[in-house]
Amino acid sequence: MDRLINVALPKGRLGDKAYGILEKSGYPCPEMKEDNRKLTFENEEIGVRYFLVKPSDVAVYVERGAADIGIAGKDILLEYKPDVYELLDLKMGCCRMCVAGPKDFRDDPAKTLRVATKFPNIARSYYSALSREIELIHLNGSIELAPLVGLSDVIVDIVETGKTLYENGLAPLTEIVPISARLIANKASFKFKGDALRRLCAQMERTMNL
Amino acid sequence: MRNLRADERISMELRKLYRQYGYLPYKVNQFEEYDLYMRNKRFLTSEHVLAFSDMDGKLMALKPDVTLSIIKNTCDSADTTKVSYAERVYRVPRGAKGFKEIMQTGLEVIGRVDAYAMGEVLMLASRSLAMISEDYALDVADLGIVSGILGETGLGDAQRARLLSLISDKNLHGLKETCAQLGVDDRTAARLCSLVTVYGPFDRTLPVYEQMDLPPACAQALRDLRAVLDMMTACGVKNINLDFSVVNDMNYYNGLIFSGFVCGVPQSVLSGGRYDYLMQKMGRKSQAMGFAVYLDQLERLFGQQRDYDVDLLILYDADAAQEQILAAANAAVTAGRSVRVQRAGETQLRARETVTISGEDT
């Protein structure tokens, strides 16, 4: 079996930051910093292989064992509920999952609430816990537009600074859950590459606390 | 045997093993009343059931699970039944969008489940995994420990389920946070956290739990685990870990539960446990324990490419004598080779040897 540790990193800022921690923790891979079109990056000496994937796909790679570990946002873990171990809160990429809408929005319980979101499962479970009937509108991007053009009453989305919301006359109404990046691991890999994965996890924790 | 697919071969070997230990083969109906699954929805791994109407309008289902059918067909008696099965079940795998037919092999002990029976089931589970791959791991937990600790918190079902799911994710940071949120006292929180941090080989980990300050309600579970460990040690079973991230619905399961992995397959291939509560829900007084091996994952494990499709490829043209073709084919089969006969010019299979029979030869 493949004895390298396969790490799925999310493309973009979060992935760069996460790689920074891994590099400092003793898992560097110089190839990563070269400007090329490679999809996988290996440091055989240390026994690690990185690959960059779309952030929302990290959990898929890890759950299906193509990657042993990965860095995924808590939003993705809540939305897709992958069958993985969640080993570490990396305390970066911090933001909030919120209900947002027009600043002066007042929920009218006599009507079905129309909710636009990229996270249908999170939205559904949040409102079902409140026993509030909603109509879900699943969008893939530009969620903030929905209440502006009357597609929905509110949105459920990630809020980092809230700048986009405020500039468009919207505001966060309720926080559903705080979000940050997590280190996740495939359950089977954790049995068969356990020592190596535990070492990596402990090193990352140490680097974070420095 | 060599022509069987890996899942078929392993299924046969497993059934033989179970039979050797006196688990009699049990055949259940392919169809079952839909209602059976609706009443026990949460026992199923996925809630989706493939349903259809029978001739008399009764709603039926293609079975997504075997255990429920076996329990339904056994009545309470003083005797203990040991059965094994190999059945196709229909369910929606995690993250998939449609139904899949899955080959499932397993066994059940119904009646009195004493220390010996628990040990035997666990040993057979580990021998089953060893048949699939030498590189395997069987993770064992006892829900008695978790429920003993949670019992001291006075938390409701929903909150317990939250804590349980964090333990199952090995999510230590989340567990600490949630304990603080729910007002769980420090001692209980520390005990719960140790369920996440203390795991590993059975013989090394169990003594740690035995030394730990656990509530008296955990005593029975510790005794059960000790009895099972002693049996496993005695019969030389290896690769068993104590790992409390194995959890299952506490409305159905109690006592020992376990989950098996083989190297190269990303998800667990075996799962089982003690399910006395399910028996009670179905109006039975007996105890029960069992496990199932899911063979659908193994394709990937044994998926090495074959170099040849057949041993011998016989090509013939329009003028070739049929008797001659058939004789050549039969001769090869008698010699134990596989053969494919087809017209020259068609797309060819990969063959170790190819012969051409044409009309001009006769």
Coordinates of C-alpha atoms in Angstrom, one line a residue:
Chain A
M1 CA 0.0 0.0 0.0
D2 CA 0.9 3.6 -0.6
R3 CA 3.0 4.7 2.4
L4 CA 3.0 8.4 1.6
I5 CA 0.5 10.5 3.5
N6 CA -1.9 12.0 0.9
V7 CA -3.1 15.4 1.9
A8 CA -6.0 17.2 0.1
L9 CA -5.6 21.0 0.4
P10 CA -8.3 23.5 -0.6
K11 CA -7.2 25.7 -3.5
G12 CA -6.9 29.3 -2.6
R13 CA -6.0 31.4 0.4
L14 CA -7.1 28.8 3.0
G15 CA -5.0 26.1 1.4
D16 CA -1.9 28.4 1.2
K17 CA -2.3 29.1 4.9
A18 CA -2.8 25.5 5.8
Y19 CA 0.2 24.5 3.8
G20 CA 2.2 27.2 5.7
I21 CA 1.4 25.4 9.0
L22 CA 2.2 22.0 7.5
E23 CA 5.5 23.4 6.1
K24 CA 6.5 24.8 9.6
S25 CA 5.4 21.5 11.2
G26 CA 8.0 19.6 9.2
Y27 CA 6.1 18.6 6.1
P28 CA 7.5 20.9 3.5
C29 CA 7.3 20.3 -0.3
P30 CA 9.3 22.9 -2.3
E31 CA 7.5 21.9 -5.5
M32 CA 4.3 23.5 -4.1
K33 CA 5.8 27.0 -4.4
E34 CA 6.9 26.6 -8.0
D35 CA 4.7 28.2 -10.6
N36 CA 3.6 25.2 -12.6
R37 CA 0.5 23.4 -13.6
K38 CA 1.1 20.2 -11.7
L39 CA -1.8 18.7 -9.8
T40 CA 0.1 16.6 -7.3
F41 CA 3.2 17.6 -5.3
E42 CA 5.4 15.0 -3.6
N43 CA 8.2 15.0 -1.1
E44 CA 9.2 11.4 -1.0
E45 CA 11.9 12.0 1.6
I46 CA 9.4 13.1 4.2
G47 CA 6.7 10.8 2.9
V48 CA 4.0 13.3 2.0
R49 CA 2.0 14.1 -1.2
Y50 CA -0.2 17.1 -1.5
F51 CA -2.9 17.9 -4.0
L52 CA -5.0 20.9 -4.4
V53 CA -8.8 20.5 -4.9
K54 CA -11.9 22.7 -4.9
P55 CA -12.6 23.5 -1.2
S56 CA -16.0 21.8 -1.2
D57 CA -14.4 18.6 -2.6
V58 CA -11.8 18.1 0.1
A59 CA -14.2 16.0 2.2
V60 CA -15.1 13.8 -0.8
Y61 CA -11.4 13.0 -1.4
V62 CA -10.9 12.2 2.3
E63 CA -14.1 10.2 2.9
R64 CA -13.3 8.0 -0.1
G65 CA -9.7 7.5 0.9
A66 CA -8.0 9.2 -2.1
A67 CA -6.6 11.5 0.5
D68 CA -5.7 10.3 4.0
I69 CA -6.2 13.7 5.5
G70 CA -7.5 17.1 4.4
I71 CA -8.3 20.6 5.4
A72 CA -11.9 21.5 5.1
G73 CA -14.2 24.2 6.4
K74 CA -16.6 23.3 9.1
D75 CA -19.4 24.6 6.7
I76 CA -18.6 21.8 4.3
L77 CA -18.5 19.2 7.2
L78 CA -21.9 20.4 8.4
E79 CA -23.4 20.5 5.0
Y80 CA -22.2 17.1 3.6
K81 CA -21.7 15.2 6.9
P82 CA -18.9 13.1 5.5
D83 CA -17.9 9.9 7.5
V84 CA -14.5 11.1 8.6
Y85 CA -12.6 12.0 11.8
E86 CA -12.3 15.6 12.7
L87 CA -9.0 15.8 14.4
L88 CA -8.1 19.5 14.9
D89 CA -9.7 22.9 14.8
L90 CA -7.1 24.9 12.9
K91 CA -8.7 28.2 14.1
M92 CA -8.2 29.9 10.7
G93 CA -10.5 30.8 7.9
C94 CA -12.8 31.9 10.7
C95 CA -16.2 33.2 9.8
R96 CA -19.9 32.6 10.7
M97 CA -22.8 30.8 9.1
C98 CA -25.6 33.3 9.3
V99 CA -29.1 34.0 8.3
A100 CA -28.9 37.4 6.6
G101 CA -31.5 39.6 5.0
P102 CA -32.7 43.2 4.6
K103 CA -31.5 45.2 7.6
D104 CA -35.1 45.8 8.8
F105 CA -36.3 42.3 8.0
R106 CA -39.2 41.0 10.2
D107 CA -40.2 37.4 9.8
D108 CA -43.9 37.0 9.1
P109 CA -44.9 33.6 10.5
A110 CA -48.1 33.6 8.5
K111 CA -46.0 33.1 5.3
T112 CA -43.6 30.4 4.3
L113 CA -40.1 31.8 4.6
R114 CA -38.2 31.7 1.3
V115 CA -34.5 30.9 2.0
A116 CA -31.8 31.1 -0.7
T117 CA -28.6 29.3 0.1
K118 CA -25.6 27.3 -1.1
F119 CA -26.0 25.1 2.1
P120 CA -29.4 23.5 1.8
N121 CA -28.8 20.9 4.5
I122 CA -27.6 23.4 7.1
A123 CA -30.5 25.7 6.3
R124 CA -33.0 22.9 6.5
S125 CA -31.8 21.5 9.8
Y126 CA -31.6 25.0 11.3
Y127 CA -35.1 25.9 10.4
S128 CA -36.5 22.5 11.2
A129 CA -35.1 22.8 14.7
L130 CA -37.1 26.0 15.0
S131 CA -40.2 24.3 13.5
R132 CA -40.3 27.0 10.9
E133 CA -41.6 26.1 7.5
I134 CA -39.4 27.3 4.7
E135 CA -39.1 27.1 0.9
L136 CA -35.5 26.3 0.0
I137 CA -33.9 27.9 -3.0
H138 CA -30.6 26.3 -3.8
L139 CA -28.1 28.6 -5.5
N140 CA -24.5 28.2 -6.4
G141 CA -23.2 31.7 -6.0
S142 CA -24.1 35.4 -5.6
I143 CA -26.4 34.4 -2.8
E144 CA -26.7 38.1 -1.6
L145 CA -28.5 39.0 -4.8
A146 CA -31.5 36.8 -4.0
P147 CA -33.2 39.0 -1.4
L148 CA -32.4 42.1 -3.4
V149 CA -34.3 41.0 -6.5
G150 CA -37.1 39.3 -4.6
L151 CA -36.0 35.7 -5.2
S152 CA -36.0 35.0 -1.5
D153 CA -36.8 36.6 1.9
V154 CA -33.5 35.8 3.5
I155 CA -30.3 33.9 2.8
V156 CA -28.2 31.4 4.8
D157 CA -24.6 32.0 4.0
I158 CA -21.1 32.4 5.3
V159 CA -20.3 35.9 6.6
E160 CA -16.7 36.9 7.1
T161 CA -16.7 40.7 7.4
G162 CA -20.3 41.3 6.2
K163 CA -19.0 44.0 3.8
T164 CA -20.9 42.7 0.8
L165 CA -24.0 42.5 2.9
Y166 CA -23.8 46.0 4.3
E167 CA -23.0 47.6 0.9
N168 CA -26.2 46.1 -0.4
G169 CA -28.5 47.1 2.4
L170 CA -28.4 43.7 4.0
A171 CA -27.3 42.6 7.4
P172 CA -26.6 39.4 9.3
L173 CA -29.7 38.6 11.3
T174 CA -28.8 35.5 13.3
E175 CA -25.7 33.5 13.7
I176 CA -26.3 29.8 13.1
V177 CA -22.8 28.5 13.9
P178 CA -19.2 29.7 13.9
I179 CA -17.0 28.3 11.1
S180 CA -13.3 27.6 10.9
A181 CA -11.0 25.2 9.1
R182 CA -10.6 21.7 10.4
L183 CA -8.1 18.9 9.9
I184 CA -10.1 15.8 8.8
A185 CA -8.9 12.2 8.4
N186 CA -10.2 9.1 6.6
K187 CA -11.3 6.5 9.1
A188 CA -9.6 3.6 7.5
S189 CA -6.3 5.5 6.9
F190 CA -6.4 6.3 10.6
K191 CA -6.2 2.6 11.3
F192 CA -3.4 1.7 8.9
K193 CA -1.3 4.9 8.8
G194 CA -2.3 5.8 12.4
D195 CA 1.1 6.6 13.8
A196 CA 2.1 8.8 10.9
L197 CA -1.2 10.7 11.0
R198 CA -1.1 11.2 14.7
R199 CA 2.4 12.5 14.5
L200 CA 1.4 15.0 11.8
C201 CA -1.6 16.1 13.8
A202 CA 0.4 16.6 17.0
Q203 CA 3.1 18.6 15.1
M204 CA 0.4 20.8 13.5
E205 CA -1.1 21.5 16.9
R206 CA 2.3 22.4 18.3
T207 CA 3.0 24.8 15.4
M208 CA -0.4 26.5 15.9
N209 CA 0.3 27.0 19.6
L210 CA 3.7 28.6 19.0
Chain B
M1 CA -12.8 -21.1 -7.7
R2 CA -10.3 -19.0 -9.7
N3 CA -13.0 -17.8 -12.1
L4 CA -15.2 -16.4 -9.3
R5 CA -15.2 -12.7 -8.6
A6 CA -13.5 -11.7 -5.4
D7 CA -16.7 -10.9 -3.6
E8 CA -18.3 -14.3 -4.6
R9 CA -15.2 -16.2 -3.5
I10 CA -15.0 -14.5 -0.1
S11 CA -18.7 -14.8 0.4
M12 CA -18.4 -18.6 -0.1
E13 CA -15.4 -18.8 2.2
L14 CA -17.2 -16.8 4.9
R15 CA -20.3 -19.0 4.7
K16 CA -18.1 -22.0 5.1
L17 CA -16.4 -20.6 8.2
Y18 CA -19.7 -19.7 9.8
R19 CA -21.1 -23.2 9.0
Q20 CA -18.0 -24.8 10.6
Y21 CA -18.9 -23.0 13.9
G22 CA -22.5 -24.2 13.7
Y23 CA -24.2 -21.1 12.3
L24 CA -26.8 -22.6 10.1
P25 CA -27.5 -21.1 6.7
Y26 CA -30.7 -19.0 6.8
K27 CA -32.6 -17.8 3.7
V28 CA -34.9 -14.8 4.0
N29 CA -37.4 -13.6 1.5
Q30 CA -36.2 -11.1 -1.1
F31 CA -39.3 -9.0 -0.4
E32 CA -40.5 -7.8 3.0
E33 CA -43.4 -5.7 4.2
Y34 CA -42.5 -2.0 3.9
D35 CA -44.0 -1.4 7.3
L36 CA -41.2 -3.4 9.0
Y37 CA -38.6 -0.9 7.9
M38 CA -40.8 2.2 8.6
R39 CA -41.2 1.0 12.2
N40 CA -37.4 0.6 12.6
K41 CA -36.2 3.4 10.3
R42 CA -33.3 4.5 12.5
F43 CA -31.9 1.0 12.7
L44 CA -31.2 1.2 8.9
T45 CA -28.0 2.8 7.7
S46 CA -30.0 4.8 5.1
E47 CA -33.7 5.7 5.4
H48 CA -34.4 5.0 1.7
V49 CA -36.2 1.8 1.0
L50 CA -37.1 0.6 -2.5
A51 CA -40.8 0.0 -2.3
F52 CA -43.5 -1.4 -4.6
S53 CA -47.1 -2.6 -4.5
D54 CA -47.8 -6.3 -4.3
M55 CA -50.7 -8.0 -6.2
D56 CA -53.1 -7.3 -3.4
G57 CA -52.1 -3.7 -3.1
K58 CA -49.9 -4.2 0.0
L59 CA -46.8 -2.1 0.1
M60 CA -43.7 -4.2 -0.1
A61 CA -39.9 -3.5 -0.1
L62 CA -36.8 -5.0 -1.5
K63 CA -34.9 -5.6 1.7
P64 CA -32.3 -3.0 2.7
D65 CA -31.3 -5.1 5.7
V66 CA -31.2 -8.8 6.8
T67 CA -31.2 -8.6 10.6
L68 CA -34.7 -7.2 10.8
S69 CA -36.1 -10.0 8.7
I70 CA -34.3 -12.7 10.7
I71 CA -35.6 -11.3 14.0
K72 CA -39.1 -11.0 12.6
N73 CA -39.0 -14.7 11.7
T74 CA -37.7 -16.0 15.1
C75 CA -39.9 -16.4 18.0
D76 CA -39.0 -16.1 21.7
S77 CA -37.9 -19.4 23.1
A78 CA -35.5 -20.7 25.7
D79 CA -33.1 -21.9 23.0
T80 CA -30.4 -20.0 21.3
T81 CA -30.3 -19.9 17.6
K82 CA -27.2 -19.3 15.5
V83 CA -27.7 -18.5 11.9
S84 CA -25.6 -17.1 9.0
Y85 CA -26.7 -15.6 5.7
A86 CA -25.5 -14.3 2.4
E87 CA -28.1 -12.0 0.8
R88 CA -28.4 -9.2 -1.6
V89 CA -29.7 -6.0 0.0
Y90 CA -30.8 -2.8 -1.7
R91 CA -29.8 0.6 -0.2
V92 CA -28.5 4.0 -1.0
P93 CA -24.8 4.2 0.0
R94 CA -23.6 7.3 1.8
G95 CA -23.3 10.2 -0.5
A96 CA -24.8 8.3 -3.5
K97 CA -27.9 9.4 -5.4
G98 CA -29.3 6.0 -6.2
F99 CA -29.9 2.5 -5.0
K100 CA -27.3 -0.1 -5.1
E101 CA -27.4 -3.9 -4.8
I102 CA -25.0 -4.9 -2.1
M103 CA -23.8 -8.4 -1.3
Q104 CA -24.0 -8.9 2.4
T105 CA -22.8 -11.9 4.4
G106 CA -23.2 -12.2 8.2
L107 CA -24.3 -14.0 11.2
E108 CA -26.6 -13.6 14.2
V109 CA -26.9 -15.2 17.6
I110 CA -30.4 -14.9 19.0
G111 CA -31.4 -16.2 22.5
R112 CA -28.9 -16.1 25.3
V113 CA -25.8 -14.0 24.5
D114 CA -23.3 -14.9 27.2
A115 CA -19.6 -14.2 27.5
Y116 CA -18.7 -17.2 25.4
A117 CA -21.2 -16.2 22.6
M118 CA -19.8 -12.6 22.6
G119 CA -16.3 -13.9 22.3
E120 CA -17.2 -16.3 19.5
V121 CA -18.9 -13.6 17.5
L122 CA -16.0 -11.3 17.9
M123 CA -13.5 -14.0 17.0
L124 CA -15.5 -14.9 13.8
A125 CA -15.6 -11.2 12.9
S126 CA -11.9 -10.9 13.1
R127 CA -11.4 -14.2 11.2
S128 CA -13.8 -12.8 8.5
L129 CA -11.6 -9.7 8.1
A130 CA -8.5 -11.8 8.0
M131 CA -10.0 -13.8 5.1
I132 CA -10.3 -10.6 3.1
S133 CA -6.8 -9.2 4.0
E134 CA -4.1 -9.9 6.5
D135 CA -3.8 -6.2 7.0
Y136 CA -7.0 -5.6 8.9
A137 CA -8.2 -3.8 12.1
L138 CA -11.3 -4.6 14.2
D139 CA -12.3 -1.7 16.4
V140 CA -14.4 -2.7 19.5
A141 CA -16.3 -0.5 21.9
D142 CA -18.9 -1.1 24.6
L143 CA -21.9 1.2 24.7
G144 CA -22.2 0.4 28.4
I145 CA -19.2 2.6 29.1
V146 CA -20.5 5.6 27.1
S147 CA -24.0 5.3 28.5
G148 CA -22.6 4.8 32.0
I149 CA -20.7 8.0 31.7
L150 CA -23.5 9.9 30.0
G151 CA -26.0 8.6 32.6
E152 CA -24.4 10.8 35.2
T153 CA -25.0 14.0 33.2
G154 CA -28.8 14.0 33.3
L155 CA -28.8 15.2 29.7
G156 CA -31.7 14.5 27.3
D157 CA -31.5 12.3 24.2
A158 CA -30.7 15.0 21.7
Q159 CA -27.8 16.4 23.8
R160 CA -26.5 12.9 24.3
A161 CA -26.6 12.2 20.6
R162 CA -24.6 15.4 20.0
L163 CA -21.9 14.3 22.4
L164 CA -21.9 10.8 20.9
S165 CA -21.5 12.1 17.4
L166 CA -18.5 14.2 18.5
I167 CA -16.9 11.1 20.2
S168 CA -17.5 9.2 16.9
D169 CA -15.7 11.9 15.0
K170 CA -12.8 11.9 17.4
N171 CA -13.5 15.6 17.7
L172 CA -11.8 16.5 20.9
H173 CA -12.0 20.3 20.5
G174 CA -15.7 20.1 19.7
L175 CA -16.4 17.7 22.6
K176 CA -14.7 20.1 25.1
E177 CA -16.6 23.1 23.8
T178 CA -20.0 21.2 23.8
C179 CA -19.4 19.9 27.3
A180 CA -18.8 23.5 28.5
Q181 CA -21.9 24.7 26.6
L182 CA -24.1 22.0 28.1
G183 CA -22.8 22.5 31.6
V184 CA -21.3 19.0 31.9
D185 CA -19.3 18.8 35.1
D186 CA -15.5 18.6 34.8
R187 CA -15.1 15.0 36.0
T188 CA -17.6 13.8 33.4
A189 CA -16.2 16.0 30.7
A190 CA -12.7 14.5 31.4
R191 CA -14.1 11.0 31.2
L192 CA -15.8 11.7 27.9
C193 CA -12.6 13.2 26.5
S194 CA -10.6 10.1 27.5
L195 CA -13.0 8.1 25.3
V196 CA -11.6 10.1 22.4
T197 CA -7.9 10.1 23.4
V198 CA -7.5 6.6 24.8
Y199 CA -7.6 4.0 22.1
G200 CA -5.4 1.4 20.6
P201 CA -4.6 -2.3 20.9
F202 CA -7.1 -4.1 23.1
D203 CA -4.6 -5.7 25.5
R204 CA -2.8 -2.4 26.2
T205 CA -5.9 -0.1 26.2
L206 CA -8.4 -2.1 28.4
P207 CA -6.1 -1.9 31.5
V208 CA -6.1 1.9 31.1
Y209 CA -9.9 2.0 31.2
E210 CA -9.9 -0.5 34.1
Q211 CA -7.7 1.8 36.1
M212 CA -9.7 4.9 35.2
D213 CA -12.1 6.4 37.6
L214 CA -15.4 5.4 35.8
P215 CA -18.9 5.4 37.2
P216 CA -20.2 2.2 38.8
A217 CA -22.6 1.9 35.9
C218 CA -19.7 1.0 33.6
A219 CA -18.7 -2.1 35.7
Q220 CA -20.7 -4.6 33.6
A221 CA -19.2 -3.3 30.4
L222 CA -15.7 -3.5 31.7
R223 CA -16.3 -7.1 32.8
D224 CA -17.7 -8.0 29.4
L225 CA -14.7 -6.4 27.7
R226 CA -12.3 -8.2 30.0
A227 CA -14.0 -11.6 29.3
V228 CA -13.9 -11.0 25.6
L229 CA -10.2 -9.8 25.6
D230 CA -9.2 -12.9 27.6
M231 CA -10.9 -15.1 25.0
M232 CA -9.3 -13.3 22.1
T233 CA -5.9 -13.6 23.7
A234 CA -6.4 -17.3 24.4
C235 CA -7.3 -18.0 20.8
G236 CA -4.5 -15.8 19.4
V237 CA -6.7 -13.2 17.6
K238 CA -4.7 -10.1 16.7
N239 CA -5.4 -6.6 15.4
I240 CA -8.3 -5.8 17.8
N241 CA -8.4 -2.3 19.1
L242 CA -10.5 -0.7 21.8
D243 CA -11.8 2.5 20.2
F244 CA -14.9 4.4 21.4
S245 CA -15.3 6.3 18.2
V246 CA -17.3 3.2 17.2
V247 CA -20.8 4.2 18.2
N248 CA -24.2 3.3 17.0
D249 CA -27.8 4.2 17.8
M250 CA -28.3 3.6 21.5
N251 CA -32.0 3.0 20.9
Y252 CA -31.2 -0.3 19.3
Y253 CA -27.7 -1.3 20.4
N254 CA -26.3 -1.9 23.8
G255 CA -23.1 -3.5 25.0
L256 CA -20.4 -4.5 22.6
I257 CA -20.3 -2.9 19.2
F258 CA -17.6 -3.2 16.6
S259 CA -16.5 -2.1 13.2
G260 CA -13.9 -3.7 10.9
F261 CA -11.5 -2.2 8.3
V262 CA -9.1 -3.8 5.8
C263 CA -6.2 -1.9 4.3
G264 CA -7.0 -0.5 0.9
V265 CA -10.7 0.0 1.4
P266 CA -11.6 3.5 2.6
Q267 CA -14.7 2.6 4.6
S268 CA -15.5 -0.1 7.1
V269 CA -16.4 -3.4 5.6
L270 CA -17.8 -5.1 8.7
S271 CA -20.1 -3.8 11.4
G272 CA -22.0 -5.4 14.2
G273 CA -22.8 -5.5 17.8
R274 CA -25.2 -6.4 20.5
Y275 CA -28.8 -5.3 19.9
D276 CA -31.0 -6.3 22.7
Y277 CA -32.9 -3.1 22.5
L278 CA -33.9 -3.8 18.9
M279 CA -35.3 -7.1 20.1
Q280 CA -37.3 -5.4 22.8
K281 CA -38.7 -2.9 20.3
M282 CA -39.8 -5.8 18.2
G283 CA -41.5 -7.4 21.2
R284 CA -38.9 -10.1 21.9
K285 CA -37.3 -10.9 25.2
S286 CA -34.3 -12.7 23.8
Q287 CA -30.8 -11.1 23.6
A288 CA -29.1 -10.9 20.2
M289 CA -25.7 -10.1 18.7
G290 CA -24.4 -10.3 15.1
F291 CA -22.5 -8.7 12.4
A292 CA -22.5 -8.2 8.6
V293 CA -19.7 -8.1 6.1
Y294 CA -20.2 -5.8 3.1
L295 CA -18.6 -7.3 0.1
D296 CA -19.4 -4.5 -2.4
Q297 CA -16.3 -2.6 -1.5
L298 CA -13.9 -5.4 -2.2
E299 CA -13.9 -5.0 -6.0
R300 CA -11.3 -2.2 -5.6
L301 CA -9.1 -4.4 -3.4
F302 CA -8.8 -7.2 -5.8
G303 CA -9.2 -5.2 -9.0
Q304 CA -5.9 -6.2 -10.6
Q305 CA -6.1 -6.1 -14.4
R306 CA -6.1 -9.4 -16.3
D307 CA -3.7 -9.7 -19.1
Y308 CA -5.9 -11.9 -21.1
D309 CA -9.6 -12.4 -21.5
V310 CA -9.3 -16.0 -22.8
D311 CA -6.7 -18.6 -23.2
L312 CA -7.5 -19.4 -26.8
L313 CA -9.1 -17.3 -29.5
I314 CA -10.4 -19.2 -32.6
L315 CA -11.1 -17.1 -35.6
Y316 CA -13.0 -18.6 -38.5
D317 CA -14.2 -17.4 -41.9
A318 CA -17.3 -18.0 -43.9
D319 CA -16.0 -21.1 -45.6
A320 CA -14.7 -22.9 -42.4
A321 CA -16.2 -26.2 -41.6
Q322 CA -18.3 -26.0 -38.4
E323 CA -17.4 -29.5 -37.2
Q324 CA -13.8 -28.5 -37.3
I325 CA -14.3 -25.3 -35.3
L326 CA -16.3 -27.1 -32.7
A327 CA -13.8 -29.8 -32.4
A328 CA -11.0 -27.3 -31.9
A329 CA -13.0 -25.5 -29.3
N330 CA -14.0 -28.6 -27.4
A331 CA -10.4 -29.9 -27.4
A332 CA -9.3 -26.7 -25.7
V333 CA -12.0 -26.8 -23.1
T334 CA -11.3 -30.4 -22.3
A335 CA -7.7 -29.4 -21.8
G336 CA -8.9 -26.9 -19.2
R337 CA -8.4 -23.8 -21.3
S338 CA -11.0 -21.1 -21.8
V339 CA -11.9 -20.5 -25.4
R340 CA -13.7 -17.9 -27.5
V341 CA -14.9 -18.6 -31.1
Q342 CA -15.7 -15.8 -33.4
R343 CA -15.7 -14.6 -37.0
A344 CA -12.4 -13.3 -38.3
G345 CA -12.6 -9.5 -38.8
E346 CA -14.6 -8.8 -35.6
T347 CA -13.1 -6.9 -32.7
Q348 CA -10.9 -9.4 -30.9
L349 CA -10.5 -10.2 -27.3
R350 CA -7.1 -10.4 -25.7
A351 CA -6.0 -14.0 -25.9
R352 CA -2.9 -15.9 -24.9
E353 CA -3.0 -17.7 -28.3
T354 CA -5.0 -17.2 -31.5
V355 CA -5.7 -19.7 -34.2
T356 CA -7.5 -19.1 -37.5
I357 CA -9.6 -21.8 -39.2
S358 CA -10.4 -21.0 -42.8
G359 CA -12.3 -22.8 -45.5
E360 CA -9.1 -23.4 -47.4
D361 CA -7.7 -25.6 -44.6
T362 CA -10.3 -28.3 -45.4

